PDB file of C-alpha atoms in Angstrom:
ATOM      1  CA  UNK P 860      -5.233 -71.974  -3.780  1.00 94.00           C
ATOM      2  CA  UNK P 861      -7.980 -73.599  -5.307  1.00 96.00           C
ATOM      3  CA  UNK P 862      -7.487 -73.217  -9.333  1.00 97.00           C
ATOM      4  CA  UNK P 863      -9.925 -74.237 -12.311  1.00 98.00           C
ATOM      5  CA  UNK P 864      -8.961 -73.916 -15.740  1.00 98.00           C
ATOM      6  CA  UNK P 865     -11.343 -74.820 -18.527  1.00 98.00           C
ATOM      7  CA  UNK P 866     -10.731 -75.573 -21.791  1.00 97.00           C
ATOM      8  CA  UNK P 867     -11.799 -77.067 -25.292  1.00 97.00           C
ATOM      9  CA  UNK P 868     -14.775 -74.439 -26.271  1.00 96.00           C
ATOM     10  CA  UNK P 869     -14.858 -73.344 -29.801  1.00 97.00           C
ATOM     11  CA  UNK P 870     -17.200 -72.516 -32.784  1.00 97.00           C
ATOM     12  CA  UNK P 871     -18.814 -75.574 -33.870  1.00 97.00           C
ATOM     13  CA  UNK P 872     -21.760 -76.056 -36.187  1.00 97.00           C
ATOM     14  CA  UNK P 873     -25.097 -77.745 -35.436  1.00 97.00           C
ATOM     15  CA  UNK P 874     -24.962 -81.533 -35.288  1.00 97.00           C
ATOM     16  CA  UNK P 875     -21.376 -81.436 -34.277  1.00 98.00           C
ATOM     17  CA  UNK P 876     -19.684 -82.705 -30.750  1.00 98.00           C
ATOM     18  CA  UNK P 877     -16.951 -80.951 -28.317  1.00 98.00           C
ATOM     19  CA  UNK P 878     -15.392 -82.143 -25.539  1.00 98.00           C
ATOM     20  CA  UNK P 879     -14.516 -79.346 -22.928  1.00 98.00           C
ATOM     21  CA  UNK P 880     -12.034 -80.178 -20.319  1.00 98.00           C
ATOM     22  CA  UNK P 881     -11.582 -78.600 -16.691  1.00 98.00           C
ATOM     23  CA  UNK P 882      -7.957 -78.796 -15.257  1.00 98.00           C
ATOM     24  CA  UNK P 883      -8.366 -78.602 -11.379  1.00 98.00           C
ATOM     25  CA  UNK P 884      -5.582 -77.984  -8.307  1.00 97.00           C
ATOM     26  CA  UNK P 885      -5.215 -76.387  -4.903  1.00 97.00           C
ATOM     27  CA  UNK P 886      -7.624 -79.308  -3.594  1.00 96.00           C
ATOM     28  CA  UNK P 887      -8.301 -83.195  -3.440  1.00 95.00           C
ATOM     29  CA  UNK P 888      -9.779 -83.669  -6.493  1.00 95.00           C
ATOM     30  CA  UNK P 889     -11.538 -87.014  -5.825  1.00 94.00           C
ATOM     31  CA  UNK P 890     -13.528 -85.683  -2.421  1.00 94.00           C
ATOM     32  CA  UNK P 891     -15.290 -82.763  -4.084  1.00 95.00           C
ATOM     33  CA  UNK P 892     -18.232 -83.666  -6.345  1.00 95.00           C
ATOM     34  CA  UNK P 893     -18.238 -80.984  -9.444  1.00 96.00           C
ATOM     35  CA  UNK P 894     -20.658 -78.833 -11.883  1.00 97.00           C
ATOM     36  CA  UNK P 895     -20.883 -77.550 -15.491  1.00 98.00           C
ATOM     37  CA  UNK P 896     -22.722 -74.507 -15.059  1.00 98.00           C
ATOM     38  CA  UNK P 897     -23.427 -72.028 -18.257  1.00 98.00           C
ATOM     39  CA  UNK P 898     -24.307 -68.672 -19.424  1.00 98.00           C
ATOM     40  CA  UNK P 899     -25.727 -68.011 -22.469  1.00 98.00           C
ATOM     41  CA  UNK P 900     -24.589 -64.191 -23.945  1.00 96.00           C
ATOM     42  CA  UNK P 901     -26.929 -61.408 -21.271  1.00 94.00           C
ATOM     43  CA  UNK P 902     -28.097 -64.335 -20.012  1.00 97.00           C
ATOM     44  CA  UNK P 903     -28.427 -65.688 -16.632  1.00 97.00           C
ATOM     45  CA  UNK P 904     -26.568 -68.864 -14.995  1.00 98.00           C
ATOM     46  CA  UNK P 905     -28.137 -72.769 -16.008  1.00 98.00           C
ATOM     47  CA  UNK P 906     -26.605 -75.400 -14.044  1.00 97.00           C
ATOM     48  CA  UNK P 907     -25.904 -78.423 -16.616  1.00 98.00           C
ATOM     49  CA  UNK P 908     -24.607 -81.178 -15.300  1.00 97.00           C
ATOM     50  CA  UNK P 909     -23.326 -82.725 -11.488  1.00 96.00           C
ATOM     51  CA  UNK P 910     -21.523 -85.548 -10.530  1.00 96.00           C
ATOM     52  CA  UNK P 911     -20.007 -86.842  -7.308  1.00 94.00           C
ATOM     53  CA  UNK P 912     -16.443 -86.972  -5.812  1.00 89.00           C
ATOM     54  CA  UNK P 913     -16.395 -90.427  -4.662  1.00 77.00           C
ATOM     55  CA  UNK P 914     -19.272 -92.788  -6.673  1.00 78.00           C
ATOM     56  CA  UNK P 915     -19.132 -90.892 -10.102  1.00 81.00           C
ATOM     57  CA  UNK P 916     -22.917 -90.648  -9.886  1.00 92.00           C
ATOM     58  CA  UNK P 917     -24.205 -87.840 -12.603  1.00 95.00           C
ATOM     59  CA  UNK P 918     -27.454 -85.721 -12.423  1.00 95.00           C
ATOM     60  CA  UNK P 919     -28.268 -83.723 -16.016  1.00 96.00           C
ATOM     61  CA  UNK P 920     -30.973 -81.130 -16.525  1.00 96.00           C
ATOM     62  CA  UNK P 921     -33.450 -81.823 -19.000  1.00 95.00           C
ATOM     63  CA  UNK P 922     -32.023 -79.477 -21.697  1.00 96.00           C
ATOM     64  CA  UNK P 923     -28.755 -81.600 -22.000  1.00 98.00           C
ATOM     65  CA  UNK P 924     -30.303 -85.039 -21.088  1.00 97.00           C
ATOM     66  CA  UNK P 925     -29.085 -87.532 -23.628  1.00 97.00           C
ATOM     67  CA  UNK P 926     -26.797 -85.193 -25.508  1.00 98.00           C
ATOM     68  CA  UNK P 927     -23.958 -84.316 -23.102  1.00 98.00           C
ATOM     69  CA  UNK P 928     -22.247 -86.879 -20.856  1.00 98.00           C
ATOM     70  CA  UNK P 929     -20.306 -85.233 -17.614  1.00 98.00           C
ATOM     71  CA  UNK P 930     -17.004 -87.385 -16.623  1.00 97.00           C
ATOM     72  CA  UNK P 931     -13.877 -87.458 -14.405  1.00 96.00           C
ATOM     73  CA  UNK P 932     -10.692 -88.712 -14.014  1.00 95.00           C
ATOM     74  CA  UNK P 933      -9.393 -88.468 -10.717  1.00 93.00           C
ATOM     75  CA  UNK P 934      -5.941 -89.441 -11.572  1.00 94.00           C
ATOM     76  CA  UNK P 935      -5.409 -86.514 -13.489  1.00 96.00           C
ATOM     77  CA  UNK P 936      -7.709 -84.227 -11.361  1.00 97.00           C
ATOM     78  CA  UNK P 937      -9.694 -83.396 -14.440  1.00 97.00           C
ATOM     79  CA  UNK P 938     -13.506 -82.874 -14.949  1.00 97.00           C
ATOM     80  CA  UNK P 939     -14.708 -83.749 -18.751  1.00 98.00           C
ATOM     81  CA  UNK P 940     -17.957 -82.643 -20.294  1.00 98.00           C
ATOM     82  CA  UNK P 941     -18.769 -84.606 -24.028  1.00 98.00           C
ATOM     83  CA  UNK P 942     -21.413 -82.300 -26.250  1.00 98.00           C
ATOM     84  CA  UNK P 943     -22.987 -84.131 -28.666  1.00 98.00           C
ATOM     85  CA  UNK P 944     -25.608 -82.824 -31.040  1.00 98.00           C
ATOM     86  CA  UNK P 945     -25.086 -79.120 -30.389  1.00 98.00           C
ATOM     87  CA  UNK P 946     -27.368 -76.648 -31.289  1.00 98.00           C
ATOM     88  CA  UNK P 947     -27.587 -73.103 -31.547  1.00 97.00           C
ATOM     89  CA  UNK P 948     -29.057 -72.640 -27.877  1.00 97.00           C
ATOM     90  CA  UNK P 949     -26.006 -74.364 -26.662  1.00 98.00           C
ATOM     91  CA  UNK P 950     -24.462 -71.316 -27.243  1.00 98.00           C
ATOM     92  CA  UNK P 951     -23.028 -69.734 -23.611  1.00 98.00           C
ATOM     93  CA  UNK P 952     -20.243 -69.439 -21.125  1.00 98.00           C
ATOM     94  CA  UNK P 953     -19.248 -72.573 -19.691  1.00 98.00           C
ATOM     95  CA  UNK P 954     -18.079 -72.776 -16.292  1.00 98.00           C
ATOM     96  CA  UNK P 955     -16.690 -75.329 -14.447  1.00 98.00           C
ATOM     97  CA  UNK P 956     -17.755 -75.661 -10.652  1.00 98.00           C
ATOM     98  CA  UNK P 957     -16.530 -76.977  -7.489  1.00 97.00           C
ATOM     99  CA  UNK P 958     -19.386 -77.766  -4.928  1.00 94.00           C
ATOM    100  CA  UNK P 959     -18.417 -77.379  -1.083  1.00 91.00           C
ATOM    101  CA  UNK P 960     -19.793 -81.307  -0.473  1.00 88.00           C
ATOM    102  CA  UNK P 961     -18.689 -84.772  -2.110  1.00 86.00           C
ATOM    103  CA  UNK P 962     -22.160 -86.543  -2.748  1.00 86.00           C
ATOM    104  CA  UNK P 963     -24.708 -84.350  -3.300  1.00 84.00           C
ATOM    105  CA  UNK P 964     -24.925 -80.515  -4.817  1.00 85.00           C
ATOM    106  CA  UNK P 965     -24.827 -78.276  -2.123  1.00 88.00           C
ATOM    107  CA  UNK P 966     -23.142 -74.983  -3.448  1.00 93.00           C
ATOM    108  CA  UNK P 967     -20.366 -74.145  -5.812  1.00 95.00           C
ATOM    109  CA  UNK P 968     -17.482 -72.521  -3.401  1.00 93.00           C
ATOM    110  CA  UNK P 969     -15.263 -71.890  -6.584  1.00 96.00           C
ATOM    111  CA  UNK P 970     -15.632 -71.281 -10.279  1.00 98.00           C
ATOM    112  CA  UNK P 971     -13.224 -71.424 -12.777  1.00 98.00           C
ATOM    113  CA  UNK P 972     -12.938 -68.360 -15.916  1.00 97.00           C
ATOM    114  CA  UNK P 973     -15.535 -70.400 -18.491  1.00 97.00           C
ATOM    115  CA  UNK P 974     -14.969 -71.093 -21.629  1.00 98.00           C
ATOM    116  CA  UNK P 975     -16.725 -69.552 -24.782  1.00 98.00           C
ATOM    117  CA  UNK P 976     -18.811 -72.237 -26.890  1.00 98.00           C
ATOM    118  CA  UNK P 977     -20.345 -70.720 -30.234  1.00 98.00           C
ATOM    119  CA  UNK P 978     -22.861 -73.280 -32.095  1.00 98.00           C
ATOM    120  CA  UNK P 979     -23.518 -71.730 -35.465  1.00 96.00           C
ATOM    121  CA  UNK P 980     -23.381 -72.301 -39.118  1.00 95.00           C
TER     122      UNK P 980
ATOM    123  CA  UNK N1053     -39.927 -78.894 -12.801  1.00 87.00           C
ATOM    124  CA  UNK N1054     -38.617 -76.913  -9.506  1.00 93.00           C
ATOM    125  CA  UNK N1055     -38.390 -72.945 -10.564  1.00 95.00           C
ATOM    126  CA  UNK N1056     -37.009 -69.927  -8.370  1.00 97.00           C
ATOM    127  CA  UNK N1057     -38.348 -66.518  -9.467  1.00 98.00           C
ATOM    128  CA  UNK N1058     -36.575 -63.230  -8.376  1.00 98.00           C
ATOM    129  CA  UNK N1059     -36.861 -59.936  -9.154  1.00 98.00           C
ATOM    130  CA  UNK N1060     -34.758 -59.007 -12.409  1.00 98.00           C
ATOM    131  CA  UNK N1061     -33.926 -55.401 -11.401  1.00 97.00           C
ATOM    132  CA  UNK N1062     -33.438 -53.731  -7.604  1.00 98.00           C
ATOM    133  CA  UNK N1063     -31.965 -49.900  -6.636  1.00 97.00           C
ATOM    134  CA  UNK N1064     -30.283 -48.649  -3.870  1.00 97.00           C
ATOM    135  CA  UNK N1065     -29.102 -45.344  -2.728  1.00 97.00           C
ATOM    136  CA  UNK N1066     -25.760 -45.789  -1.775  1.00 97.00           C
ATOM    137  CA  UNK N1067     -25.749 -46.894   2.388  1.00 97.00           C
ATOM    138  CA  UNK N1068     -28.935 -48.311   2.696  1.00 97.00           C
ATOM    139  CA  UNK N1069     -30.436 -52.011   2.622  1.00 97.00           C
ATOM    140  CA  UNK N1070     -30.820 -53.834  -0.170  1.00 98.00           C
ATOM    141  CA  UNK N1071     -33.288 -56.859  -0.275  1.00 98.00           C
ATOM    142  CA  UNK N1072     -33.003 -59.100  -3.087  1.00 98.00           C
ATOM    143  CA  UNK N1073     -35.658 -62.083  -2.587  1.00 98.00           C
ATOM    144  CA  UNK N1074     -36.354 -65.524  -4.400  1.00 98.00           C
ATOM    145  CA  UNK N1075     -39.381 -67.567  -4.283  1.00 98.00           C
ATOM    146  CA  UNK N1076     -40.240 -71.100  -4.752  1.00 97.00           C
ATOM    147  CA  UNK N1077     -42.618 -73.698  -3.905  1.00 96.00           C
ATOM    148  CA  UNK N1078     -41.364 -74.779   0.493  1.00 96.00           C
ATOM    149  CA  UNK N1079     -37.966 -72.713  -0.379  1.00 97.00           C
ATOM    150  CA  UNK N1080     -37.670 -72.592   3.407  1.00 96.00           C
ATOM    151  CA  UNK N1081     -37.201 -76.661   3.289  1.00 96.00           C
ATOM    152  CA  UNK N1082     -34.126 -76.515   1.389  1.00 95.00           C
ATOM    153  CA  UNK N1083     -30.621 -74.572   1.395  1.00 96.00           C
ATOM    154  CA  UNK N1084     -30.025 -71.550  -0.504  1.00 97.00           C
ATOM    155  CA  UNK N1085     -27.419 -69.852  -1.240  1.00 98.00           C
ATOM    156  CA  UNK N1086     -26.748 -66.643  -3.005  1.00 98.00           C
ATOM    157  CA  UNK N1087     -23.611 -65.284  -6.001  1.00 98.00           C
ATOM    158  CA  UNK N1088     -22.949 -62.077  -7.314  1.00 97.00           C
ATOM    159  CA  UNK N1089     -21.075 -61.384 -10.607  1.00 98.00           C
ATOM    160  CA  UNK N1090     -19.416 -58.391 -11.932  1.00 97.00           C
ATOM    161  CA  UNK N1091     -19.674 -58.140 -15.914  1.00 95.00           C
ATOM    162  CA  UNK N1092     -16.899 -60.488 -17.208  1.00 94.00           C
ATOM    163  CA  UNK N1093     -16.207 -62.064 -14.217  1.00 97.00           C
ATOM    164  CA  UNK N1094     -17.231 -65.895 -12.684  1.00 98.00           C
ATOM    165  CA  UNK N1095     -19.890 -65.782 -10.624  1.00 98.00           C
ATOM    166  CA  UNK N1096     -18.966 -65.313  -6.666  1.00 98.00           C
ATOM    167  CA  UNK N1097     -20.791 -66.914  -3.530  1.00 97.00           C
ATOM    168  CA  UNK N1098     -21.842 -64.834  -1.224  1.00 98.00           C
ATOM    169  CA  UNK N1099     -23.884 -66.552   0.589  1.00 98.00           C
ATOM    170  CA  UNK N1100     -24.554 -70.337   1.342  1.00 97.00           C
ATOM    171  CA  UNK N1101     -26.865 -72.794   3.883  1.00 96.00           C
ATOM    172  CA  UNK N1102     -29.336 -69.589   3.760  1.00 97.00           C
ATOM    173  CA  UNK N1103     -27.482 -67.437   5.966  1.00 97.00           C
ATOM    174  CA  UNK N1104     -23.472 -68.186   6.168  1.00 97.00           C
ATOM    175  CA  UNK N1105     -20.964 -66.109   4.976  1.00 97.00           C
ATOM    176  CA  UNK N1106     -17.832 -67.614   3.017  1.00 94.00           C
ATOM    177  CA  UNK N1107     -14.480 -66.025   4.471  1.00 94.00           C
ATOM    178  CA  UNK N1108     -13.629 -63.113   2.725  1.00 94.00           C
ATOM    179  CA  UNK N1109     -17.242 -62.038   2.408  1.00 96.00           C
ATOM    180  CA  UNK N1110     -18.395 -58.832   4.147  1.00 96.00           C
ATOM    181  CA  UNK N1111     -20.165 -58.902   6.913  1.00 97.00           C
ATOM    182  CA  UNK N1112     -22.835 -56.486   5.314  1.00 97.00           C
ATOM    183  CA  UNK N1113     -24.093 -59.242   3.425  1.00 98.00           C
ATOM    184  CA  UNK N1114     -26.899 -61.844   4.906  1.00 98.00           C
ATOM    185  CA  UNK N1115     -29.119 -63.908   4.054  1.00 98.00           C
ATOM    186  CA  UNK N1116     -32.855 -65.688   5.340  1.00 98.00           C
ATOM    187  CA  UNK N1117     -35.115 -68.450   3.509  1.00 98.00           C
ATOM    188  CA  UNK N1118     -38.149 -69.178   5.351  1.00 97.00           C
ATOM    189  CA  UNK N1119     -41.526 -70.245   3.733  1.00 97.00           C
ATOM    190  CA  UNK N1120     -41.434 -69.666   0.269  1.00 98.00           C
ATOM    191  CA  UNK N1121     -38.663 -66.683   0.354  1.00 98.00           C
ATOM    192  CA  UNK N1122     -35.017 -66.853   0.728  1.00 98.00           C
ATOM    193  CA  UNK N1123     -33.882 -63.166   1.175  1.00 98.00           C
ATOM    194  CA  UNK N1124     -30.418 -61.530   0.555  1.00 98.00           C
ATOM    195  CA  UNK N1125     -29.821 -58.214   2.585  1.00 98.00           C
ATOM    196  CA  UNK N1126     -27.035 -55.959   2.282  1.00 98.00           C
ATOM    197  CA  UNK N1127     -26.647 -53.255   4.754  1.00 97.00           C
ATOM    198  CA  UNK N1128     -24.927 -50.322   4.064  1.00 97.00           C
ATOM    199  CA  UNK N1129     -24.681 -51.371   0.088  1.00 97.00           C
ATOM    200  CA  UNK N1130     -21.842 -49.699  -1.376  1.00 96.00           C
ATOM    201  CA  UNK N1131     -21.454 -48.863  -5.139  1.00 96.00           C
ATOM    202  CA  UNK N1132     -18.858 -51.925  -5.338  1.00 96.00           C
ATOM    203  CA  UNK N1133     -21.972 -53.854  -4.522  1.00 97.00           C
ATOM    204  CA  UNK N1134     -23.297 -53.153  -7.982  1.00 97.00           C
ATOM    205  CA  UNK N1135     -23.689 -56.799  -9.640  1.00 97.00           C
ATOM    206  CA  UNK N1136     -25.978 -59.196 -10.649  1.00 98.00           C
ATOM    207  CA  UNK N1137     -27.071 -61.329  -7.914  1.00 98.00           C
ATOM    208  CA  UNK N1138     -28.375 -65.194  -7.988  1.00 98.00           C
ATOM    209  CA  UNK N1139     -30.002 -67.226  -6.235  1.00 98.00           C
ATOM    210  CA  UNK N1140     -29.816 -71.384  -6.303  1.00 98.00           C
ATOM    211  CA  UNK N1141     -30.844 -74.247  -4.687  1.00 97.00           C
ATOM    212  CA  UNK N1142     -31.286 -77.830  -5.387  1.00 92.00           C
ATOM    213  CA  UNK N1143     -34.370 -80.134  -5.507  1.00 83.00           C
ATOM    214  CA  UNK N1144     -34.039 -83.866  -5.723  1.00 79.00           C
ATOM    215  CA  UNK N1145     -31.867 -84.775  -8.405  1.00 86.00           C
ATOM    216  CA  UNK N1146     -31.523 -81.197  -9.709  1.00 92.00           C
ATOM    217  CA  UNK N1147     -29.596 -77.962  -9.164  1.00 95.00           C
ATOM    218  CA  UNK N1148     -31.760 -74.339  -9.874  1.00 96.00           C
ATOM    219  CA  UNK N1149     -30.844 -70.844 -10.717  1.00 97.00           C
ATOM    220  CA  UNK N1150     -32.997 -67.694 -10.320  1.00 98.00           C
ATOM    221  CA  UNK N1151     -33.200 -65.848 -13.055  1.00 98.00           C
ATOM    222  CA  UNK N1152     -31.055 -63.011 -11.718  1.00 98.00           C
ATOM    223  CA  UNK N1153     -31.376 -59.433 -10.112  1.00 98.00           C
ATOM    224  CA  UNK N1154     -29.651 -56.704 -11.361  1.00 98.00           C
ATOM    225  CA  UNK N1155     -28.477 -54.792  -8.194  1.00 98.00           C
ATOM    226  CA  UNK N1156     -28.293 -50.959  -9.534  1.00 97.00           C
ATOM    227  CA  UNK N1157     -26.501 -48.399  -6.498  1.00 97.00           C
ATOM    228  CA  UNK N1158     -27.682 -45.150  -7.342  1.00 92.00           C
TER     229      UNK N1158
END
């Protein structure tokens, strides 16, 4: 059974960094490429960040570009996503994602619970 | 940038069709695929390559994307059915969300 569990959110003020982590199992880590996907409070999804099982290659959307750095480790099956600079829009659910293919994003076949980030003074 | 517009509300008397439908610029050249989520619950697919079902999925559920309109169609929509629905697909370098349907079974 395919299992994501994230971790790592928390109330942080503006300016200030997180690291949220995303513990994965039930699959080969290493062949699946990966998402950060968020939701701000009544809000809908907003993909953040991609990369790839096998290269590491990374794709960002423009809200995120240049402040938050997606990683992996495929040794310990774990999917990393650095915030830097938060601000109060950062606010939201994050979830981490599994997408069905390895290179490229296709779809996200499972989702893990999210984890709660708060950006506020 | 690449945008997908849907409808943000849709009813449905409880057996009939509902059509939930998301435009974009030559949709119908890429894949889309289609969640639902329940309040405070992760986001399900339902939906993916434009018309496939994921195992587990009803077979009430379908989907179409042709021109500028992928279309999600459930048949006999039951009041279990009652979720937010979105759609997504990806464009170059970039992975898009609709900005969500609220599916209301009357």
């Amino acid at each position: 059974e395919v299992q994501l569990l994230e971790s790592g959110g928390g109330l942080v003020q503006p300016g200030g960094s997180l690291r949220l982590s995303c513990a994965a199992s039930g699959f080969t880590f290493s062949s699946y490429a990966m998402s950060w996907v968020r939701q701000a409070p009544a809000k809908g999804l907003e993909w953040v960040s991609f990369i790839s099982g096998s290269d590491g290659g990374t794709y960002y959307a423009d809200s995120v570009k240049g402040r938050f750095t997606i990683s992996r480790d495929n040794s310990k099956n774990t999917l990393y996503l650095q915030m830097n600079s938060l601000r109060a829009e950062d606010t939201a659910v994050y979830y981490c994602a599994k997408d069905a293919g390895a290179t490229a994003p296709e779809y996200f076949h499972h989702w893990g619970q999210g984890t709660l980030v708060t950006v506020s003074s | 940038s690449y945008e997908l517009t849907q409808p943000p509300s849709v009813s449905v008397s409880p057996g009939q069709t509902a059509s939930i439908t998301c435009s974009g610029d030559k949709l119908g050249n890429k894949y889309a695929c289609w969640y639902h989520q329940k309040p405070g619950q992760s986001p399900v697919v339902v939906i993916y390559q434009d018309n496939k079902r994921p195992s587990g999925i009803p077979e009430r559920f379908s989907g179409s994307n042709s021109g500028n309109t992928a279309t999600l169609a459930i048949s006999g929509t039951r009041a279990m059915d009652e979720a937010d629905y979105y759609c997504q697909a990806w464009d170059s370098t970039t992975v898009v969300f609709g900005g969500g349907t609220k599916l209301t079974v009357l």
